[in-house]
Structure formats: structure tokens, C-alpha cells
């Protein structure tokens, strides 16, 4: 159903340690539903709305059948052009606090139901402003809307047919790590399979980064500098434009 898959758990220094993932994405593309699929329960409010359902960053945890602990941090739409700098700074600080032991993977959620835009590309690239360039080494793209693809159509088929240039650039930044999720499926075995595929990519990310989660020096110290620099850069854009 799309995406690279590899089992590298045995190569990791702490193969059974908790995995912490952070969800980023626009409103109404299935971000919260993806979090619920990963956790195997309705942990986050998920419904279509004319306005954002989430108002603050949240952490939810689940223990999988194999005993693996999964931590999912869900964020509001931090890339909304109407979002104020102080709100973004506060939510990033909250995200940092919740991920005190580091981020094992950043999950950028994109919908197959809508066309990928340059605005989305710019929003995803702004992750670099928030966390530094290294963050892309920990990023996995999660495509939602697996239920709308034809039964015999794979994600690779979809990308080969409709993948615009900006999306190809994003996938390139993320090392072409991506996975397809059907958050509406009632088939438990299918849900477990797509979660295991994602966790395999998370393990691959950790392995490719020396076996450790994302905890660069600024992040580990509270990322005050990053929050300040992001707010400052927005201030400069207001002056220039």
C-alpha cells in the first residue's frame, strides 16, 4: 500500500523503547484520525469542521499488542497563515516539553483527496525554521485518504500519475519515506498492518540517524532560540512586505 518498509529493530540500541512521533499538517486532512489509527483508539477529537478542532498540542499514549509503547503528539495547524507568532511559539514550546526524551519521527500528513499546493510546500519547509534542517532526516510523509484509491491502485501508482513537482521536492527532502493510511477502515488487520509499516519506517529513521531520536542541542535545551528566531523571522517579513 505504498512506502518503504524495512525491519531494523534489532539494529537499534533500545529496540523496545517508546517511540515518540509528532503530527504536523493542515486542518481537515485526517491528522487527528491518523493519530487515532496509530494508537488504535479514539484518543484525539477527529471530525470535519469549518474551523480547527484542535486548539493546543496534545500527547496521547498507547501500548501495542507486542508491548511497544507509542507516544503521539498532535499539533494544531501551526502553518496556517493566520496563526500568530506567539501562538506558534507557545505550541512549539509545548511540543518540546512533551517530547522531553526526543522525537523519533516527524509525521507530515498530506491528503490524497486534495491537490498538493505550493502553500503546503512552503508550510512544510518552514519546519526547518522551527527545528533546523536536521529535522528532515526524521520526517516521514503520511498520505491519508487510502480509502479513495481504487482497490488495485497503490500509492506509487497515485504518485506516478498525480505527483506535482513541489511534492516530489518534499518527498526528496524526507528521503522518500512515505506511507499510505486508510483511517476509515473497519478491518483491524489492515489498520495494524499500516501502523506496523509506519513503525518500520520510524525504526529506519532511527537507524539511519545513529540509533537515536532527534534531540539536537537547541532542542534538548528547550529550543528557546528556535522559537525566538521563528518569531523574529515573521516580524522581519511583516516589515519587508
C-alpha positions as a printed Julia matrix, in Angstrom:
241×3 Matrix{Float64}:
   0.0    0.0     0.0
   2.91   2.32   -0.53
   6.04   3.44    1.2
   9.38   1.89    2.04
   9.44  -0.86    4.63
  12.32  -2.47    6.5
  12.74  -4.16    9.85
  15.77  -2.75   11.6
  14.61  -3.14   15.19
  17.47  -5.48   16.04
  19.99  -2.82   14.95
  18.7   -0.22   17.39
  20.34   0.36   20.79
  16.95   0.29   22.54
  14.59  -1.69   20.25
  11.79  -1.84   22.84
  11.97   1.78   23.97
   8.94   4.02   23.5
   8.56   5.67   20.1
   7.53   9.33   20.09
   6.01  10.8    16.92
   4.79  14.33   16.19
   1.96  15.01   13.75
   2.09  18.13   11.58
  -0.38  19.14    8.88
  -3.28  21.29    7.81
  -6.74  21.18    9.31
  -9.27  18.69    7.91
  -6.83  16.33    6.17
  -7.07  13.48    8.66
  -4.25  14.42   11.03
  -6.11  13.55   14.24
  -7.64  10.47   12.6
  -4.13   9.33   11.71
  -3.1    9.7    15.33
  -6.09   7.61   16.37
  -5.2    4.92   13.81
  -1.65   4.73   15.13
  -2.82   4.49   18.75
  -5.65   2.09   17.98
  -8.19   4.15   19.86
 -10.11   7.43   19.67
  -7.6    9.5    21.58
  -7.9   12.73   19.58
 -11.07  14.52   18.51
 -11.47  13.86   14.79
 -14.22  15.33   12.65
 -14.57  17.55    9.63
 -15.18  21.16   10.6
 -15.2   24.64    9.1
 -12.73  25.59   11.81
  -9.86  23.82   13.51
 -10.9   21.27   16.15
  -7.53  21.23   17.9
  -6.6   24.31   19.88
  -3.47  23.1    21.62
  -0.74  20.49   21.31
  -1.61  17.16   22.95
   0.2   13.95   23.82
  -1.56  10.57   23.84
  -0.03   7.19   24.56
  -0.85   3.57   23.81
   0.74   0.17   24.35
   0.61  -2.05   21.27
  -0.06  -5.78   21.39
   3.65  -6.55   21.24
   4.28  -4.31   24.27
   5.69  -1.39   22.27
   4.8    1.99   23.79
   3.73   4.61   21.27
   3.59   8.33   22.07
   1.79  10.55   19.57
   1.97  14.34   19.83
  -0.75  16.03   17.82
  -0.39  19.72   16.93
  -2.85  22.36   15.75
  -2.4   23.8    12.26
   0.82  25.69   13.02
   1.28  26.58    9.35
  -1.98  28.45    8.95
  -1.14  31.9     7.54
  -3.5   33.43   10.1
  -1.69  31.82   13.05
   0.01  34.4    15.26
   3.67  34.13   16.18
   3.01  33.98   19.92
   0.57  31.08   19.38
   3.1   29.19   17.24
   5.86  29.82   19.76
   3.7   28.56   22.63
   2.7   25.39   20.78
   6.25  24.6    19.71
   7.39  25.05   23.31
   4.62  22.67   24.42
   5.65  20.15   21.77
   9.24  20.32   23.01
   8.13  19.83   26.6
   6.02  16.79   25.74
   8.84  15.24   23.69
  11.33  15.56   26.51
  13.16  12.36   25.5
  13.35  13.38   21.85
  11.37  12.9    18.65
  11.7    9.57   16.88
   9.78  10.74   13.82
   8.01  13.8    12.48
   4.89  12.75   10.57
   3.87  15.27    7.93
   0.27  14.46    6.99
  -0.88  15.09    3.42
  -4.24  14.15    1.91
  -4.67  12.29   -1.39
  -8.11  13.85   -1.61
  -6.84  17.33   -2.43
  -4.21  18.79   -4.73
  -0.83  19.49   -3.14
  -0.16  23.24   -3.29
   2.9   25.47   -3.17
   1.49  26.88    0.06
   1.69  23.41    1.6
   5.23  23.06    0.3
   6.19  26.35    1.92
   4.49  25.32    5.17
   6.35  22.0     5.33
   9.65  23.68    4.52
   9.01  26.02    7.45
   9.76  23.02    9.67
  13.37  23.94    9.0
  12.75  27.35   10.6
  11.18  25.68   13.62
  13.59  22.8    14.23
  16.57  23.21   11.93
  17.49  21.38    8.71
  18.23  18.15   10.58
  14.52  17.63   11.17
  14.02  16.35    7.62
  16.23  13.39    8.47
  13.47  12.38   10.88
  10.49  13.18    8.67
   8.03  10.68    7.2
   5.15  11.71    4.94
   1.83  10.08    5.79
  -0.72  10.19    2.98
  -4.31   9.95    4.19
  -7.31   9.03    2.07
  -6.27   5.47    1.32
  -9.96   4.65    1.04
 -10.37   6.84   -2.07
  -7.76   5.0    -4.13
  -9.01   2.21   -6.36
  -8.78  -1.27   -4.89
  -5.92  -2.28   -7.19
  -4.16   1.11   -7.04
  -1.04   1.57   -4.93
   0.34   4.8    -3.53
   3.17   4.54   -6.05
   0.56   4.42   -8.83
  -1.07   7.55   -7.42
   2.23   9.42   -7.07
   3.37   8.36  -10.5
   0.18   9.71  -12.01
  -0.53  12.86   -9.99
   2.63  13.8    -8.11
   3.39  17.52   -8.71
   6.91  18.9    -8.7
   6.68  20.59   -5.26
   5.54  17.33   -3.66
   8.42  15.45   -5.27
  10.76  18.01   -3.73
   9.24  17.44   -0.28
   9.5   13.68   -0.62
  13.13  14.13   -1.65
  13.85  16.18    1.47
  12.32  13.39    3.54
  14.42  10.67    1.92
  11.36   9.37    0.03
   9.95   7.93    3.24
   6.18   7.76    2.97
   3.24   5.56    3.84
  -0.46   5.42    2.98
  -3.16   5.36    5.68
  -6.82   4.45    5.39
  -8.24   5.94    8.59
 -11.77   4.83    7.75
 -11.08   1.12    7.52
 -13.03  -1.19    9.79
 -10.59  -4.01    9.09
  -8.42  -4.27   12.22
  -5.78  -6.35   10.46
  -5.42  -3.64    7.8
  -5.09  -0.94   10.47
  -2.42  -2.94   12.3
  -0.58  -3.59    9.03
  -0.35   0.1     8.11
   0.76   1.02   11.64
   3.48  -1.65   11.5
   4.6   -0.3     8.13
   4.88   3.16    9.66
   6.78   1.86   12.71
   9.17   0.07   10.37
   9.92   3.44    8.76
  10.32   5.02   12.21
  12.9    2.35   13.06
  14.62   3.0     9.75
  14.79   6.72   10.58
  16.33   6.0    13.98
  18.81   3.55   12.49
  19.89   5.99    9.77
  20.45   8.65   12.44
  22.85   6.62   14.54
  20.2    4.84   16.59
  18.91   7.89   18.44
  15.86  10.2    18.34
  16.03  13.83   17.28
  17.49  15.75   20.21
  19.86  18.33   18.77
  21.45  20.71   21.26
  18.99  23.57   20.84
  16.03  21.2    21.03
  17.32  19.45   24.14
  17.82  22.78   25.91
  14.27  23.92   25.35
  14.53  25.46   21.89
  14.07  28.99   23.19
  16.39  30.14   20.42
  14.33  28.48   17.69
  11.06  29.9    18.98
  12.64  33.35   19.19
  14.21  33.11   15.73
  10.92  31.95   14.2
   9.02  34.84   15.75
  11.79  37.24   14.71
  11.75  35.98   11.11
   7.99  36.53   10.96
   8.5   40.03   12.35
  11.03  40.77    9.59
   8.63  39.51    6.92
   5.97  41.89    8.23
   8.42  44.8     7.97
   9.62  43.84    4.47
   6.23  43.14    3.0
